[in-house]
mmCIF file of C-alpha atoms in Angstrom:
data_model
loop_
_atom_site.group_PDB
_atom_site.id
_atom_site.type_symbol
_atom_site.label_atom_id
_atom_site.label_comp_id
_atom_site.label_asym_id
_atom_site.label_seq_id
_atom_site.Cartn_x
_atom_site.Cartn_y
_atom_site.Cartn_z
ATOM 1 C CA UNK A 1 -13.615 -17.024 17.847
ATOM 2 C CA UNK A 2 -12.288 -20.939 17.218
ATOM 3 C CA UNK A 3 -14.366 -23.592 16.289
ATOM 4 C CA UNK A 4 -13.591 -27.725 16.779
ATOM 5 C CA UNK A 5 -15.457 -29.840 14.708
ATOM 6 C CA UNK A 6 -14.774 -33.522 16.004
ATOM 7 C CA UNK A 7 -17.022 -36.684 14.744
ATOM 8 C CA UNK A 8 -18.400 -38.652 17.378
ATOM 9 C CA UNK A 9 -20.856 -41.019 15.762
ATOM 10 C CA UNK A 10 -21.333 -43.036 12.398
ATOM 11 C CA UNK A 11 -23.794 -45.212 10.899
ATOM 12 C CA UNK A 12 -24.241 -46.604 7.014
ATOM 13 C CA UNK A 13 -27.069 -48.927 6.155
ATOM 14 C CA UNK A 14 -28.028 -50.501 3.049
ATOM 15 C CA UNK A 15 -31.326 -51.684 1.513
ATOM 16 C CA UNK A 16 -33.183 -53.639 -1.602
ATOM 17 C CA UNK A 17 -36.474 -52.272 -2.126
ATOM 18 C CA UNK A 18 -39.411 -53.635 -3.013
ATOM 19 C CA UNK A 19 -39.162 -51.795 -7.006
ATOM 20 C CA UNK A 20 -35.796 -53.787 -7.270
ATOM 21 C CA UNK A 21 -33.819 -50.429 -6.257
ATOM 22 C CA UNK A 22 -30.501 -50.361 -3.960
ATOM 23 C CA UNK A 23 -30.494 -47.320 -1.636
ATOM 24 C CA UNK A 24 -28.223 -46.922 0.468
ATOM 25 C CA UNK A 25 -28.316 -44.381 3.501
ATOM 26 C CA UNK A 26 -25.465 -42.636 6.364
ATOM 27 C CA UNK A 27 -25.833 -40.435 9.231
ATOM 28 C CA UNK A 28 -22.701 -38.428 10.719
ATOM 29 C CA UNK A 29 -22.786 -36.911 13.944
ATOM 30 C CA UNK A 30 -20.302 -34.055 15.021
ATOM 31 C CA UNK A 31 -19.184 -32.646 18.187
ATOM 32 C CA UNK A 32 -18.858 -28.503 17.576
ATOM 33 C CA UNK A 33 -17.490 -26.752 20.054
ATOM 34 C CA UNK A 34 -16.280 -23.211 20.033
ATOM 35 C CA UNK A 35 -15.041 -20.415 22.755
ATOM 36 C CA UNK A 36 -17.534 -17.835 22.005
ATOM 37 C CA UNK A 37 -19.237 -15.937 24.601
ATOM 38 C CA UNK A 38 -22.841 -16.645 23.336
ATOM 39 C CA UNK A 39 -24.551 -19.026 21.475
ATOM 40 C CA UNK A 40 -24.608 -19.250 17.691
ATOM 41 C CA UNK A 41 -26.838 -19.717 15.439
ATOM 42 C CA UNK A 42 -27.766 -23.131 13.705
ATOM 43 C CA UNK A 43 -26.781 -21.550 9.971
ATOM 44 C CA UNK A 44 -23.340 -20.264 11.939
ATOM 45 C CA UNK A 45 -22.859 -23.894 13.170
ATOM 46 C CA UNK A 46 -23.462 -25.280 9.590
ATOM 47 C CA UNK A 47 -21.347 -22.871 8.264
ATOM 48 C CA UNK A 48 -18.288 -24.143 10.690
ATOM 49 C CA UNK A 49 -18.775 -27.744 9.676
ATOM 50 C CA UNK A 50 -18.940 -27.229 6.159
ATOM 51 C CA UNK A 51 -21.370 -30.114 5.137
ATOM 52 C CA UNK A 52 -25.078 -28.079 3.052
ATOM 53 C CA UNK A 53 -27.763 -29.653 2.395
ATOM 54 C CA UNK A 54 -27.837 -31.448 -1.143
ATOM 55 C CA UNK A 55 -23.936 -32.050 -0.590
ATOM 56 C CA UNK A 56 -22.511 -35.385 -1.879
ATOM 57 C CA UNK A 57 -20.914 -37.628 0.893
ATOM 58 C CA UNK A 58 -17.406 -37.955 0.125
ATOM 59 C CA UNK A 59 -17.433 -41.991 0.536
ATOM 60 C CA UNK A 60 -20.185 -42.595 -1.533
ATOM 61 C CA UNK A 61 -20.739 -39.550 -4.817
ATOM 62 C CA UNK A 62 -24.427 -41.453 -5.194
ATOM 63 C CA UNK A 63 -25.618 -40.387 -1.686
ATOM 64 C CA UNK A 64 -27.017 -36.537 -1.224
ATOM 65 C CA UNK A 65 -27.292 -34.873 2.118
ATOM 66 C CA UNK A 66 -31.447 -34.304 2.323
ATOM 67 C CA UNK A 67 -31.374 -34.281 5.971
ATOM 68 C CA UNK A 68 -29.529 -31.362 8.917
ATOM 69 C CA UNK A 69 -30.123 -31.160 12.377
ATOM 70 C CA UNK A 70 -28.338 -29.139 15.046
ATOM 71 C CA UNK A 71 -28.642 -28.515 18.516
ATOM 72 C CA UNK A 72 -26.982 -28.178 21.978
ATOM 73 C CA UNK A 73 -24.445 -30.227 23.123
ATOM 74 C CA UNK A 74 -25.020 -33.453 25.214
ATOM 75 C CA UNK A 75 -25.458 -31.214 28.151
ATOM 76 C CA UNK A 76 -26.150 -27.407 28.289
ATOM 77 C CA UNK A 77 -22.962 -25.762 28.515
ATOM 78 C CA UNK A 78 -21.409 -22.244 29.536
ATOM 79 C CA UNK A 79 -19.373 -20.122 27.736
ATOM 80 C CA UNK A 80 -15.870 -20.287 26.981
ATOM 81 C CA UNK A 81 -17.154 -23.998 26.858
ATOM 82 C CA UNK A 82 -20.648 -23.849 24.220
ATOM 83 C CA UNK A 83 -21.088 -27.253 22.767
ATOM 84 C CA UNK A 84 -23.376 -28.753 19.897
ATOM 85 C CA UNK A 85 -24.342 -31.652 17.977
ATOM 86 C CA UNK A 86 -24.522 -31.378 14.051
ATOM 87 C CA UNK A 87 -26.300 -34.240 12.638
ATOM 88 C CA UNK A 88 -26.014 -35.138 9.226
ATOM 89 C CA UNK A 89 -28.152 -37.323 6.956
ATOM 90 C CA UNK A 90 -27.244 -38.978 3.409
ATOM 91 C CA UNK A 91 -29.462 -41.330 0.957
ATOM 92 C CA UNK A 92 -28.543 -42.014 -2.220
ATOM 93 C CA UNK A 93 -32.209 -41.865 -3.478
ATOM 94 C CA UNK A 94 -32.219 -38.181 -2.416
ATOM 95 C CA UNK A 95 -33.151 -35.808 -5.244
ATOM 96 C CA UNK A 96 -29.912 -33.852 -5.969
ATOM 97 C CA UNK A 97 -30.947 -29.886 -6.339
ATOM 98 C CA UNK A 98 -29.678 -27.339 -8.331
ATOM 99 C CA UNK A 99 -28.626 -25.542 -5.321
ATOM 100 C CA UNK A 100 -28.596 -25.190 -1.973
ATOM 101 C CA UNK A 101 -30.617 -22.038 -2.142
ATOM 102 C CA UNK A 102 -34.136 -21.804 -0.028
ATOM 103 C CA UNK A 103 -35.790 -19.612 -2.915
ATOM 104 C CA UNK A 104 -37.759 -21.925 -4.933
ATOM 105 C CA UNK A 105 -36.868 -19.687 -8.418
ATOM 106 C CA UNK A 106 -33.542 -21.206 -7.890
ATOM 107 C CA UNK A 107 -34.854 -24.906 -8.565
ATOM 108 C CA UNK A 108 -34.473 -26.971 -11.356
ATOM 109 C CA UNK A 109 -36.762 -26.605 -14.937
ATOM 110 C CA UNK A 110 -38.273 -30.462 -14.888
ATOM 111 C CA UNK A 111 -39.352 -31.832 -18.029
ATOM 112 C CA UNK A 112 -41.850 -34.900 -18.503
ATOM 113 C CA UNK A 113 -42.738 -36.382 -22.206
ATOM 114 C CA UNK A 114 -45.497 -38.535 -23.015
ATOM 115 C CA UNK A 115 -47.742 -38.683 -25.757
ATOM 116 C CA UNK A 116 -51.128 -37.263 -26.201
ATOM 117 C CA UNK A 117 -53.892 -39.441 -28.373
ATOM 118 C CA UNK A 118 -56.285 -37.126 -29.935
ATOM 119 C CA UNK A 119 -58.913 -39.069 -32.440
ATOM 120 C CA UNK A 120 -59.354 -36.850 -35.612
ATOM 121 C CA UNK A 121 -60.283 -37.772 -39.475
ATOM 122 C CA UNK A 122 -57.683 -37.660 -41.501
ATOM 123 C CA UNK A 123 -57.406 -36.670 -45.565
ATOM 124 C CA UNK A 124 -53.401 -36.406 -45.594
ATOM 125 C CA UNK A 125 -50.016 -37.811 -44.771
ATOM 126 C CA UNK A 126 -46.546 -36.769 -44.284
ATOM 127 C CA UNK A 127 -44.424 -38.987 -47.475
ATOM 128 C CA UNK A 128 -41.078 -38.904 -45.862
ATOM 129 C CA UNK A 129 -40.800 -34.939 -46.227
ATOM 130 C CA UNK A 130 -43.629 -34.178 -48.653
ATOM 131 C CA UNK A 131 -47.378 -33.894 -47.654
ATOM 132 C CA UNK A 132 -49.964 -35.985 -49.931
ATOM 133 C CA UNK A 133 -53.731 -36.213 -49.897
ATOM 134 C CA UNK A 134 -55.039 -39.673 -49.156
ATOM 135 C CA UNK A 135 -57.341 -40.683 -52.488
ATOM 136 C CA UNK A 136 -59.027 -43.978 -53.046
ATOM 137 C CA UNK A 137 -57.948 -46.135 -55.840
ATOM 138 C CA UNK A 138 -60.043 -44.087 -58.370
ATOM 139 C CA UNK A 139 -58.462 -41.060 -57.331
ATOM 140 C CA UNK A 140 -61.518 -39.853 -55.458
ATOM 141 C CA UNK A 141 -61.370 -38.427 -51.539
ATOM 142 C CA UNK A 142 -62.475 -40.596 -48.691
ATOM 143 C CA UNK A 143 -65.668 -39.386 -47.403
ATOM 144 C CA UNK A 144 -65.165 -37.468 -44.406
ATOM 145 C CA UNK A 145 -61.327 -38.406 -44.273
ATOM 146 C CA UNK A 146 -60.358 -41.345 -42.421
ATOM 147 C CA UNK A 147 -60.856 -41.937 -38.249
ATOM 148 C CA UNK A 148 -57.511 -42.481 -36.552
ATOM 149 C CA UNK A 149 -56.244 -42.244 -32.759
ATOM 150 C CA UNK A 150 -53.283 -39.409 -33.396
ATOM 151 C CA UNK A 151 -50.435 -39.797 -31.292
ATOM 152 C CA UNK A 152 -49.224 -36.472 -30.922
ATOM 153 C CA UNK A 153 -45.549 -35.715 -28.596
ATOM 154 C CA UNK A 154 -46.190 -33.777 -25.134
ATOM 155 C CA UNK A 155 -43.033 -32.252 -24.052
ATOM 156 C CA UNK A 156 -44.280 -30.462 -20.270
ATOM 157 C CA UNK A 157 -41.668 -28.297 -18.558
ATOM 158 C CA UNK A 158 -42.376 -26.385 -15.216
ATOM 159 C CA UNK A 159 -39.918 -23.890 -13.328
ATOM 160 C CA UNK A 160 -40.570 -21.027 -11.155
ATOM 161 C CA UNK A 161 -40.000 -17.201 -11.703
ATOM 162 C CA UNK A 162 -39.617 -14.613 -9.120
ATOM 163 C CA UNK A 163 -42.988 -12.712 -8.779
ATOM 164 C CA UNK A 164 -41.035 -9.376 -9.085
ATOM 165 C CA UNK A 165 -41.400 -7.638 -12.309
ATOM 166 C CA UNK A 166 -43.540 -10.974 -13.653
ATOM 167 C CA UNK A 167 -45.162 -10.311 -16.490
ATOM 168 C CA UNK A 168 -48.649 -12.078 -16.911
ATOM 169 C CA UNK A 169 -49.525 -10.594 -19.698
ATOM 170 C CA UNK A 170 -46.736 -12.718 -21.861
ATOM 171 C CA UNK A 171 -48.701 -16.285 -20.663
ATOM 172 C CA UNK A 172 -51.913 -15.429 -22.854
ATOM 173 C CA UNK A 173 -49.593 -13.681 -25.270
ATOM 174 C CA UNK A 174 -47.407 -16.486 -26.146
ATOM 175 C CA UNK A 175 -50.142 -19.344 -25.747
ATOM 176 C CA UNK A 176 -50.617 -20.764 -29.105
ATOM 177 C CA UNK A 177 -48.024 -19.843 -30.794
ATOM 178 C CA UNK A 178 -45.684 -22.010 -32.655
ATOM 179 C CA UNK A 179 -41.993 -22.523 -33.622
ATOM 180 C CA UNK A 180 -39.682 -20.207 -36.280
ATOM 181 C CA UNK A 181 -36.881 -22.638 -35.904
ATOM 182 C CA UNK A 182 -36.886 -25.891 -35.144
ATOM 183 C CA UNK A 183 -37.530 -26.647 -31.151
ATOM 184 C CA UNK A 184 -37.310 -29.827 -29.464
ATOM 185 C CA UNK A 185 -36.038 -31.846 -33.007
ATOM 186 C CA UNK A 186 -39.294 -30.141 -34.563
ATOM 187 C CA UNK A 187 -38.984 -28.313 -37.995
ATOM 188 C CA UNK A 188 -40.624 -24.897 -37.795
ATOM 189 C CA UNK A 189 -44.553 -24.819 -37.589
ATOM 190 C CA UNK A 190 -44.458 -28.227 -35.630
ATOM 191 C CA UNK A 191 -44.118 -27.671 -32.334
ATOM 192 C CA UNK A 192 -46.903 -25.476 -30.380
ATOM 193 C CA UNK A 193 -46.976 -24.513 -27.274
ATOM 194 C CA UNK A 194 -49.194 -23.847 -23.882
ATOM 195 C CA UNK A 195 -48.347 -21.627 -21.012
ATOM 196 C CA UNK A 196 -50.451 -21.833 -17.702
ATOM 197 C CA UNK A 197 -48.903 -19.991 -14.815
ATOM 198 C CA UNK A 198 -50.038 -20.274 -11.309
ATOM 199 C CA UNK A 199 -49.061 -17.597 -8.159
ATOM 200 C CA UNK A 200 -47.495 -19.245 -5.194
ATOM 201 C CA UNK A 201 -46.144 -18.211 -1.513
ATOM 202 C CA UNK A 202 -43.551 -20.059 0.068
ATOM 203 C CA UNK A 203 -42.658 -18.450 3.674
ATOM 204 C CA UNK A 204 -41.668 -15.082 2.005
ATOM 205 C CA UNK A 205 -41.022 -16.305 -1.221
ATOM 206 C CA UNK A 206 -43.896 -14.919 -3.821
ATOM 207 C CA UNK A 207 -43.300 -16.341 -7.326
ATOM 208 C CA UNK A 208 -45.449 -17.696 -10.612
ATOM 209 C CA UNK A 209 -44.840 -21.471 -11.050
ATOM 210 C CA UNK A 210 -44.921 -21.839 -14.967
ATOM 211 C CA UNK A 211 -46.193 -24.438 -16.498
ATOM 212 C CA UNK A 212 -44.807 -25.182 -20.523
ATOM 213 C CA UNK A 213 -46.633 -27.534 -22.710
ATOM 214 C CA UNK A 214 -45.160 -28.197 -25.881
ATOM 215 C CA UNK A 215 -46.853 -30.171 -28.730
ATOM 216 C CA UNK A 216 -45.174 -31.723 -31.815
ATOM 217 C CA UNK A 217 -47.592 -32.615 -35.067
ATOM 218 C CA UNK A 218 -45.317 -34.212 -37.674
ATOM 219 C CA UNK A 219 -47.772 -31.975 -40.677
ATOM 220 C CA UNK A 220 -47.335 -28.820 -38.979
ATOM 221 C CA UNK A 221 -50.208 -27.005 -36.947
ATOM 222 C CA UNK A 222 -51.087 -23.706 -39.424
ATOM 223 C CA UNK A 223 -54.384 -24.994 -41.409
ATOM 224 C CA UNK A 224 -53.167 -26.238 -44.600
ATOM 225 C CA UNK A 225 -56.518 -27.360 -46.064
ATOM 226 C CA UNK A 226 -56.897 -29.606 -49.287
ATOM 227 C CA UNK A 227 -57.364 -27.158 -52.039
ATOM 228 C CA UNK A 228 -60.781 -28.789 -53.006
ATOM 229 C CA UNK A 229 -64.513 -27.495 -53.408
ATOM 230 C CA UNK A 230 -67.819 -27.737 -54.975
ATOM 231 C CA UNK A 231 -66.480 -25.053 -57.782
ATOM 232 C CA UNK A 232 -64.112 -24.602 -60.167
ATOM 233 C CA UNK A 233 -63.150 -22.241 -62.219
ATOM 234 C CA UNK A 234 -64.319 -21.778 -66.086
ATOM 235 C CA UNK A 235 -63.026 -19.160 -68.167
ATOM 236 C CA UNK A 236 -62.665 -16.966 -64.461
ATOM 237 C CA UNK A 237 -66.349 -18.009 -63.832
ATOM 238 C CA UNK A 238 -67.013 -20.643 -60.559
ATOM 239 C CA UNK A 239 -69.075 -23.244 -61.963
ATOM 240 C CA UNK A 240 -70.685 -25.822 -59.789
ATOM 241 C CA UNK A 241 -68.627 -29.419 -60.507
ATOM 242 C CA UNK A 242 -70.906 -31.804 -62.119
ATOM 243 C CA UNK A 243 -70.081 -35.527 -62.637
ATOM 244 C CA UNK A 244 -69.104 -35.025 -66.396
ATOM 245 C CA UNK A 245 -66.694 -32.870 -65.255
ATOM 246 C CA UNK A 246 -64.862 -35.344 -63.395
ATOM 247 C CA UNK A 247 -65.124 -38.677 -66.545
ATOM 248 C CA UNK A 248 -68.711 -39.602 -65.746
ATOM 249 C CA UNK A 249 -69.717 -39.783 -68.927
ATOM 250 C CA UNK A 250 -73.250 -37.619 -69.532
ATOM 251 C CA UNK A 251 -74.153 -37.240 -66.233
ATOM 252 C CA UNK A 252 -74.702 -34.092 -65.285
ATOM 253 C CA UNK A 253 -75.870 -34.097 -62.338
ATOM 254 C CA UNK A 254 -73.887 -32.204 -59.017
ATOM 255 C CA UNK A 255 -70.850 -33.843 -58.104
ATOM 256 C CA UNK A 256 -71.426 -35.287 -54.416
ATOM 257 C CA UNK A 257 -67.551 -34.941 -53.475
ATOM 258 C CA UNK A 258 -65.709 -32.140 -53.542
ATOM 259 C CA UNK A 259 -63.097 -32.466 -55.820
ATOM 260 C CA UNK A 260 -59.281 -31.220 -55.862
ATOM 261 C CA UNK A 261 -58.705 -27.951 -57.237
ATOM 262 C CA UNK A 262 -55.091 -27.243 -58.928
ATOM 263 C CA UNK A 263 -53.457 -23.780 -57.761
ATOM 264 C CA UNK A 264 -55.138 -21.930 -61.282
ATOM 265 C CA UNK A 265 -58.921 -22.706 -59.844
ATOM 266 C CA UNK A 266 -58.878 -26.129 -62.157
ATOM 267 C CA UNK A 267 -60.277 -30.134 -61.349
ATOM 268 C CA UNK A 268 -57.035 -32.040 -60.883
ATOM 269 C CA UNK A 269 -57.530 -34.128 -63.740
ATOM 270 C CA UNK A 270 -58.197 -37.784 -62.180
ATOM 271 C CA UNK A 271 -56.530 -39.418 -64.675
ATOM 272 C CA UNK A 272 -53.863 -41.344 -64.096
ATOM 273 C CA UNK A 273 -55.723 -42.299 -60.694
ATOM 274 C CA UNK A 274 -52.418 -43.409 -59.224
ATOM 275 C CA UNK A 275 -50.265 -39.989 -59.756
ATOM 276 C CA UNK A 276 -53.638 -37.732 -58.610
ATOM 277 C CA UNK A 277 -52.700 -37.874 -54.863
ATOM 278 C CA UNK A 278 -49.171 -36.347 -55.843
ATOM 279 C CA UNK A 279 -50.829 -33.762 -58.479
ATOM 280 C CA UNK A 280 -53.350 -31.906 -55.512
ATOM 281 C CA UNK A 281 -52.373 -28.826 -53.751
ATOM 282 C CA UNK A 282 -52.624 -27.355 -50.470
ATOM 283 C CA UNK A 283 -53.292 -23.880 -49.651
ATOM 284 C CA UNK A 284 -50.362 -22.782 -48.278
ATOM 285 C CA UNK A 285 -50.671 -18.473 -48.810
ATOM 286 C CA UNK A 286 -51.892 -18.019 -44.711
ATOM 287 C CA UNK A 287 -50.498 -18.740 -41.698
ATOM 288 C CA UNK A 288 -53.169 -18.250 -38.314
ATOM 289 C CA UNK A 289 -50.604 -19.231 -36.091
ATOM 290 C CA UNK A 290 -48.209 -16.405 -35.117
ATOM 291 C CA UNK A 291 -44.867 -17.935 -34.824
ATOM 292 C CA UNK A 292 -41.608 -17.227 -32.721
ATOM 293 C CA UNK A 293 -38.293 -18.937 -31.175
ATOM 294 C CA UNK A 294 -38.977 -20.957 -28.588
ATOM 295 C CA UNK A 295 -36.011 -20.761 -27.140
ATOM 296 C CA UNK A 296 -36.507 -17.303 -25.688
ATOM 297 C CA UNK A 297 -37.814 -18.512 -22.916
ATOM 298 C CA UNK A 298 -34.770 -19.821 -21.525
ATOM 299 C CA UNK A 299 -36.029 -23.010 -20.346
#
């Protein structure tokens, strides 16, 4: 069997639009004509001219193919004589894919960022590299910690995966958890991350559209409370804090506050008031967060 592939028609058009963008579109129409005894099909046409869907026209890189149409030839014709028209369509604010493939598992991973504001009180802050506990000028903790709009990073990223073999059990699993090594330009324990996975059908595709949602906190996400309380320790003993404890002279009555506690169980002395905030500890000896490499998921 011989095919001809002739073009008979042309067209380029090009267009401000309203957003400020140039687009610029073509169209290409070919004669295909071929001696076989019975028509072929539109794929076996497409196939002869050699222009897919999400090609680049050669003239213009920019512009993607997003458009095929094929048919019979300007009149119905007989065999050794079968005729068609292949119409082509380019814009160059077509969405380029990552291949010509009709199963959806084959498209790209797309990513959005954005940030999410979550208001929360405060008692810390990340010093360059080093956490410290935010202490008034006396050396005492804010009450309650202070109210501030968080701006935390949202990386999303969705894909699809083939519904074969899927495992569903891994989305709950792996909910939650939160980076071993650093992910996304986050240090380990500051990125976590959210899987939601929905089932689709497309014709007789069946795949799980995935949904990751990764979020980056600059101090971490495992609880890393103040190491601070009501007690302290005296001679191995808790013993409520009272304000003598803590340089109020005779007073003792309760201390109101809880007051930072040293690693031993001990008041973090308040004096000097200004070096206190670098002198209390965190409690560091848990992790409730499991944690793992993000990048096994491939994405």
């Amino acid at each position: 069997m011989t095919w001809y592939v002739g073009l008979v028609d042309f067209s380029g058009e090009s267009e401000v639009q309203q957003d400020g963008r140039c687009v610029s579109r073509y169209t290409r129409k070919y004669l295909v004509r071929t001696d076989a005894a019975t028509f072929q099909t539109e794929a076996q046409v497409a196939t002869a001219v050699g222009i897919n869907r999400g090609s680049a026209l050669a003239a213009d890189p920019n512009a993607i193919c997003h458009k095929a149409s094929i048919g019979p030839g300007p009149a119905m014709t007989r065999a050794p004589y079968l005729a068609y028209f292949a119409t082509y369509e380019w814009a160059t604010n077509a969405t380029l894919p990552d291949t010509v493939d009709d199963d959806p598992t084959t498209r790209r991973t797309l990513t959005s960022i954005s940030p999410t504001i979550q208001s929360t009180y405060i008692i810390d802050y990340m010093d360059g590299t080093t956490r410290k506990v935010i202490l008034d000028s006396a050396g005492q903790p804010f009450d309650g910690g202070i109210p501030v709009d968080v701006r935390l990073g949202t990386v999303t990223k969705t894909r699809n995966k083939d519904a074969a073999g899927y495992d569903q059990n891994a989305v709950l699993a792996n909910s939650g958890k939160v980076n071993s090594v650093t992910y996304l330009g986050g240090e380990p324990g500051t990125v976590q991350v959210d899987i939601s996975a929905a089932e689709t059908y497309e014709g007789s595709f069946h795949f799980w559209k995935e949904t990751f949602t990764f979020n980056y906190k600059p101090t971490g996400w495992q609880p890393r409370p103040l190491q601070a309380g009501f007690y302290h320790l005296v001679a191995g003993k808790p013993k409520r804090i009272k304000n003598s404890d803590v340089g109020d002279g005779g007073d003792d009555n309760e201390c109101p506050e809880p007051q930072p506690l040293d690693d031993d169980g001990l008041i973090v002395d308040p004096l000097p008031a200004d070096t206190r905030p670098t002198r209390c500890k965190f409690k560091t000896d848990f992790d409730y967060f499991q944690e793992m490499d993000f990048s096994t998921f491939s994405l």
